[in-house]
Amino acid sequence: DAVAQADRVTYPDALRFAWQNRAVYAPLWIAICLYGIAIGSQLAWLPEIINRSMGIARPEIGKTLGAISVVASPLGLLFFGSIADKLQKRWSDAPVRVAIGSTAVAALITACFPLIHSAQLGAIAYGAQTFFFVIFAVAGGATMANFTPGNMM
């Protein structure tokens, strides 16, 4: 079929396109990798730190952080996603711009974690951090989807 052949993209074609547009793809891929490291690290150390510093049992920590995440994550995605959608009329990279701003706020909250000595305040801080940080998970992919030709996805 001639149409299917015309749209066919080989792996070398995709790599060439990514290389030609490396100014966009390289920062996005690096940021996505760093996000994975940050989230993986936090999920590994945060329960242990809470257990050691506050003496709260790990199962209780898991239930609490899980419940907070189940609420804060979708709320953050809906809130920041709607902001990114509105700003996309002005900037095609609006999801990344929104993610940069919200991630900066999340980083400030994260930097305050060692200063928190109350379980209630810690839960609030974790909820706020999750709310602000969650948009980053989709911003890179959304920007790449907007930038990458349909036949390469």
PDB file of C-alpha atoms in Angstrom:
ATOM      1  CA  ASP A   1       0.000   0.000   0.000  1.00  0.00           C
ATOM      2  CA  ALA A   2       1.575   3.303  -1.154  1.00  0.00           C
ATOM      3  CA  VAL A   3       0.217   5.423   1.709  1.00  0.00           C
ATOM      4  CA  ALA A   4       1.587   3.075   4.355  1.00  0.00           C
ATOM      5  CA  GLN A   5       4.995   3.083   2.650  1.00  0.00           C
ATOM      6  CA  ALA A   6       5.044   6.892   2.464  1.00  0.00           C
ATOM      7  CA  ASP A   7       4.340   7.166   6.213  1.00  0.00           C
ATOM      8  CA  ARG A   8       6.799   4.447   7.174  1.00  0.00           C
ATOM      9  CA  VAL A   9       9.561   5.719   9.444  1.00  0.00           C
ATOM     10  CA  THR A  10      12.620   3.620  10.121  1.00  0.00           C
ATOM     11  CA  TYR A  11      14.566   3.643  13.359  1.00  0.00           C
ATOM     12  CA  PRO A  12      17.489   5.494  11.683  1.00  0.00           C
ATOM     13  CA  ASP A  13      14.978   8.097  10.382  1.00  0.00           C
ATOM     14  CA  ALA A  14      13.657   8.647  13.911  1.00  0.00           C
ATOM     15  CA  LEU A  15      17.181   8.916  15.333  1.00  0.00           C
ATOM     16  CA  ARG A  16      18.122  11.420  12.628  1.00  0.00           C
ATOM     17  CA  PHE A  17      15.035  13.501  13.426  1.00  0.00           C
ATOM     18  CA  ALA A  18      15.814  13.404  17.160  1.00  0.00           C
ATOM     19  CA  TRP A  19      19.430  14.396  16.495  1.00  0.00           C
ATOM     20  CA  GLN A  20      18.371  17.302  14.261  1.00  0.00           C
ATOM     21  CA  ASN A  21      16.040  18.468  17.032  1.00  0.00           C
ATOM     22  CA  ARG A  22      18.349  17.636  19.939  1.00  0.00           C
ATOM     23  CA  ALA A  23      17.926  21.119  21.411  1.00  0.00           C
ATOM     24  CA  VAL A  24      14.351  20.081  22.253  1.00  0.00           C
ATOM     25  CA  TYR A  25      14.736  16.350  22.848  1.00  0.00           C
ATOM     26  CA  ALA A  26      17.956  16.257  24.906  1.00  0.00           C
ATOM     27  CA  PRO A  27      16.707  18.491  27.751  1.00  0.00           C
ATOM     28  CA  LEU A  28      13.366  16.673  27.793  1.00  0.00           C
ATOM     29  CA  TRP A  29      14.964  13.221  27.925  1.00  0.00           C
ATOM     30  CA  ILE A  30      17.447  14.315  30.583  1.00  0.00           C
ATOM     31  CA  ALA A  31      14.670  15.869  32.666  1.00  0.00           C
ATOM     32  CA  ILE A  32      12.496  12.754  32.347  1.00  0.00           C
ATOM     33  CA  CYS A  33      15.418  10.580  33.482  1.00  0.00           C
ATOM     34  CA  LEU A  34      16.122  12.868  36.448  1.00  0.00           C
ATOM     35  CA  TYR A  35      12.429  12.823  37.355  1.00  0.00           C
ATOM     36  CA  GLY A  36      12.520   9.031  37.441  1.00  0.00           C
ATOM     37  CA  ILE A  37      15.559   9.090  39.694  1.00  0.00           C
ATOM     38  CA  ALA A  38      13.960  11.660  42.008  1.00  0.00           C
ATOM     39  CA  ILE A  39      10.654   9.820  42.349  1.00  0.00           C
ATOM     40  CA  GLY A  40      12.308   6.421  42.733  1.00  0.00           C
ATOM     41  CA  SER A  41      14.672   7.772  45.353  1.00  0.00           C
ATOM     42  CA  GLN A  42      11.950   9.498  47.314  1.00  0.00           C
ATOM     43  CA  LEU A  43       9.730   6.441  47.359  1.00  0.00           C
ATOM     44  CA  ALA A  44      12.693   4.421  48.635  1.00  0.00           C
ATOM     45  CA  TRP A  45      13.957   6.731  51.393  1.00  0.00           C
ATOM     46  CA  LEU A  46      10.966   8.738  52.606  1.00  0.00           C
ATOM     47  CA  PRO A  47       9.182   5.933  54.506  1.00  0.00           C
ATOM     48  CA  GLU A  48      12.455   4.917  56.160  1.00  0.00           C
ATOM     49  CA  ILE A  49      13.259   8.486  57.202  1.00  0.00           C
ATOM     50  CA  ILE A  50       9.764   8.920  58.653  1.00  0.00           C
ATOM     51  CA  ASN A  51      10.087   5.615  60.513  1.00  0.00           C
ATOM     52  CA  ARG A  52      13.496   6.467  61.959  1.00  0.00           C
ATOM     53  CA  SER A  53      12.799  10.085  62.860  1.00  0.00           C
ATOM     54  CA  MET A  54       9.188   9.822  64.086  1.00  0.00           C
ATOM     55  CA  GLY A  55       8.872   6.165  65.053  1.00  0.00           C
ATOM     56  CA  ILE A  56       5.788   5.618  62.895  1.00  0.00           C
ATOM     57  CA  ALA A  57       5.313   2.033  61.686  1.00  0.00           C
ATOM     58  CA  ARG A  58       6.097   1.463  58.002  1.00  0.00           C
ATOM     59  CA  PRO A  59       2.654   0.019  57.141  1.00  0.00           C
ATOM     60  CA  GLU A  60       1.022   3.147  58.571  1.00  0.00           C
ATOM     61  CA  ILE A  61       3.421   5.325  56.589  1.00  0.00           C
ATOM     62  CA  GLY A  62       2.611   3.447  53.395  1.00  0.00           C
ATOM     63  CA  LYS A  63      -1.140   3.731  53.902  1.00  0.00           C
ATOM     64  CA  THR A  64      -0.893   7.440  54.680  1.00  0.00           C
ATOM     65  CA  LEU A  65       1.444   8.364  51.824  1.00  0.00           C
ATOM     66  CA  GLY A  66      -0.573   6.208  49.433  1.00  0.00           C
ATOM     67  CA  ALA A  67      -3.848   7.873  50.392  1.00  0.00           C
ATOM     68  CA  ILE A  68      -2.291  11.319  50.053  1.00  0.00           C
ATOM     69  CA  SER A  69      -0.883  10.426  46.629  1.00  0.00           C
ATOM     70  CA  VAL A  70      -4.233   9.070  45.413  1.00  0.00           C
ATOM     71  CA  VAL A  71      -5.828  12.447  46.193  1.00  0.00           C
ATOM     72  CA  ALA A  72      -3.019  14.929  45.443  1.00  0.00           C
ATOM     73  CA  SER A  73      -1.811  13.401  42.162  1.00  0.00           C
ATOM     74  CA  PRO A  74      -5.056  13.613  40.163  1.00  0.00           C
ATOM     75  CA  LEU A  75      -5.830  17.044  41.605  1.00  0.00           C
ATOM     76  CA  GLY A  76      -2.392  18.305  40.569  1.00  0.00           C
ATOM     77  CA  LEU A  77      -2.720  16.807  37.096  1.00  0.00           C
ATOM     78  CA  LEU A  78      -6.148  18.350  36.568  1.00  0.00           C
ATOM     79  CA  PHE A  79      -5.144  21.746  37.943  1.00  0.00           C
ATOM     80  CA  PHE A  80      -1.792  22.130  36.195  1.00  0.00           C
ATOM     81  CA  GLY A  81      -3.023  20.369  33.058  1.00  0.00           C
ATOM     82  CA  SER A  82      -5.795  22.936  32.669  1.00  0.00           C
ATOM     83  CA  ILE A  83      -3.297  25.760  33.188  1.00  0.00           C
ATOM     84  CA  ALA A  84      -0.990  24.238  30.557  1.00  0.00           C
ATOM     85  CA  ASP A  85      -3.919  23.866  28.136  1.00  0.00           C
ATOM     86  CA  LYS A  86      -4.833  27.536  28.537  1.00  0.00           C
ATOM     87  CA  LEU A  87      -1.228  28.675  28.123  1.00  0.00           C
ATOM     88  CA  GLN A  88      -0.658  26.474  25.082  1.00  0.00           C
ATOM     89  CA  LYS A  89      -2.456  29.046  22.968  1.00  0.00           C
ATOM     90  CA  ARG A  90       0.482  31.337  23.724  1.00  0.00           C
ATOM     91  CA  TRP A  91       3.374  28.827  23.970  1.00  0.00           C
ATOM     92  CA  SER A  92       3.611  25.400  22.331  1.00  0.00           C
ATOM     93  CA  ASP A  93       5.865  24.254  25.169  1.00  0.00           C
ATOM     94  CA  ALA A  94       3.405  25.359  27.853  1.00  0.00           C
ATOM     95  CA  PRO A  95       3.329  21.928  29.571  1.00  0.00           C
ATOM     96  CA  VAL A  96       7.074  22.151  30.177  1.00  0.00           C
ATOM     97  CA  ARG A  97       6.872  25.772  31.345  1.00  0.00           C
ATOM     98  CA  VAL A  98       4.132  24.884  33.817  1.00  0.00           C
ATOM     99  CA  ALA A  99       6.093  21.829  34.958  1.00  0.00           C
ATOM    100  CA  ILE A 100       9.230  23.909  35.520  1.00  0.00           C
ATOM    101  CA  GLY A 101       7.352  26.360  37.742  1.00  0.00           C
ATOM    102  CA  SER A 102       5.437  23.742  39.682  1.00  0.00           C
ATOM    103  CA  THR A 103       8.514  21.532  40.073  1.00  0.00           C
ATOM    104  CA  ALA A 104      10.447  24.498  41.484  1.00  0.00           C
ATOM    105  CA  VAL A 105       7.754  24.879  44.146  1.00  0.00           C
ATOM    106  CA  ALA A 106       7.834  21.125  44.818  1.00  0.00           C
ATOM    107  CA  ALA A 107      11.624  21.291  45.184  1.00  0.00           C
ATOM    108  CA  LEU A 108      11.314  24.046  47.789  1.00  0.00           C
ATOM    109  CA  ILE A 109       8.804  21.971  49.727  1.00  0.00           C
ATOM    110  CA  THR A 110      11.098  18.940  49.470  1.00  0.00           C
ATOM    111  CA  ALA A 111      14.024  20.991  50.774  1.00  0.00           C
ATOM    112  CA  CYS A 112      11.944  21.730  53.888  1.00  0.00           C
ATOM    113  CA  PHE A 113      11.311  18.043  54.669  1.00  0.00           C
ATOM    114  CA  PRO A 114      14.285  17.753  57.067  1.00  0.00           C
ATOM    115  CA  LEU A 115      12.900  20.672  59.092  1.00  0.00           C
ATOM    116  CA  ILE A 116       9.524  18.997  59.656  1.00  0.00           C
ATOM    117  CA  HIS A 117       9.102  17.263  63.012  1.00  0.00           C
ATOM    118  CA  SER A 118       5.320  16.852  63.031  1.00  0.00           C
ATOM    119  CA  ALA A 119       3.559  13.953  61.289  1.00  0.00           C
ATOM    120  CA  GLN A 120       0.579  16.175  60.427  1.00  0.00           C
ATOM    121  CA  LEU A 121       2.739  18.914  58.925  1.00  0.00           C
ATOM    122  CA  GLY A 122       4.750  16.247  57.103  1.00  0.00           C
ATOM    123  CA  ALA A 123       1.582  14.803  55.589  1.00  0.00           C
ATOM    124  CA  ILE A 124       0.491  18.263  54.440  1.00  0.00           C
ATOM    125  CA  ALA A 125       3.948  18.953  52.973  1.00  0.00           C
ATOM    126  CA  TYR A 126       3.967  15.592  51.183  1.00  0.00           C
ATOM    127  CA  GLY A 127       0.519  16.304  49.750  1.00  0.00           C
ATOM    128  CA  ALA A 128       1.614  19.738  48.545  1.00  0.00           C
ATOM    129  CA  GLN A 129       4.842  18.376  47.099  1.00  0.00           C
ATOM    130  CA  THR A 130       2.944  15.618  45.249  1.00  0.00           C
ATOM    131  CA  PHE A 131       0.357  18.120  43.979  1.00  0.00           C
ATOM    132  CA  PHE A 132       3.064  20.399  42.541  1.00  0.00           C
ATOM    133  CA  PHE A 133       5.406  17.656  41.301  1.00  0.00           C
ATOM    134  CA  VAL A 134       2.974  15.340  39.515  1.00  0.00           C
ATOM    135  CA  ILE A 135       2.572  17.449  36.349  1.00  0.00           C
ATOM    136  CA  PHE A 136       6.205  16.847  35.522  1.00  0.00           C
ATOM    137  CA  ALA A 137       5.425  13.195  34.877  1.00  0.00           C
ATOM    138  CA  VAL A 138       3.304  14.078  31.853  1.00  0.00           C
ATOM    139  CA  ALA A 139       4.718  17.417  30.698  1.00  0.00           C
ATOM    140  CA  GLY A 140       7.711  15.958  28.893  1.00  0.00           C
ATOM    141  CA  GLY A 141       5.627  13.379  27.093  1.00  0.00           C
ATOM    142  CA  ALA A 142       2.962  15.941  26.197  1.00  0.00           C
ATOM    143  CA  THR A 143       5.562  18.305  24.783  1.00  0.00           C
ATOM    144  CA  MET A 144       7.212  15.523  22.789  1.00  0.00           C
ATOM    145  CA  ALA A 145       3.803  14.473  21.445  1.00  0.00           C
ATOM    146  CA  ASN A 146       3.133  18.056  20.332  1.00  0.00           C
ATOM    147  CA  PHE A 147       6.550  18.348  18.699  1.00  0.00           C
ATOM    148  CA  THR A 148       7.027  14.912  17.134  1.00  0.00           C
ATOM    149  CA  PRO A 149       5.381  14.190  13.776  1.00  0.00           C
ATOM    150  CA  GLY A 150       2.491  11.721  14.050  1.00  0.00           C
ATOM    151  CA  ASN A 151       4.119   9.083  11.874  1.00  0.00           C
ATOM    152  CA  MET A 152       7.071   8.902  14.280  1.00  0.00           C
ATOM    153  CA  MET A 153       5.093   8.201  17.417  1.00  0.00           C
TER     154      MET A 153
END
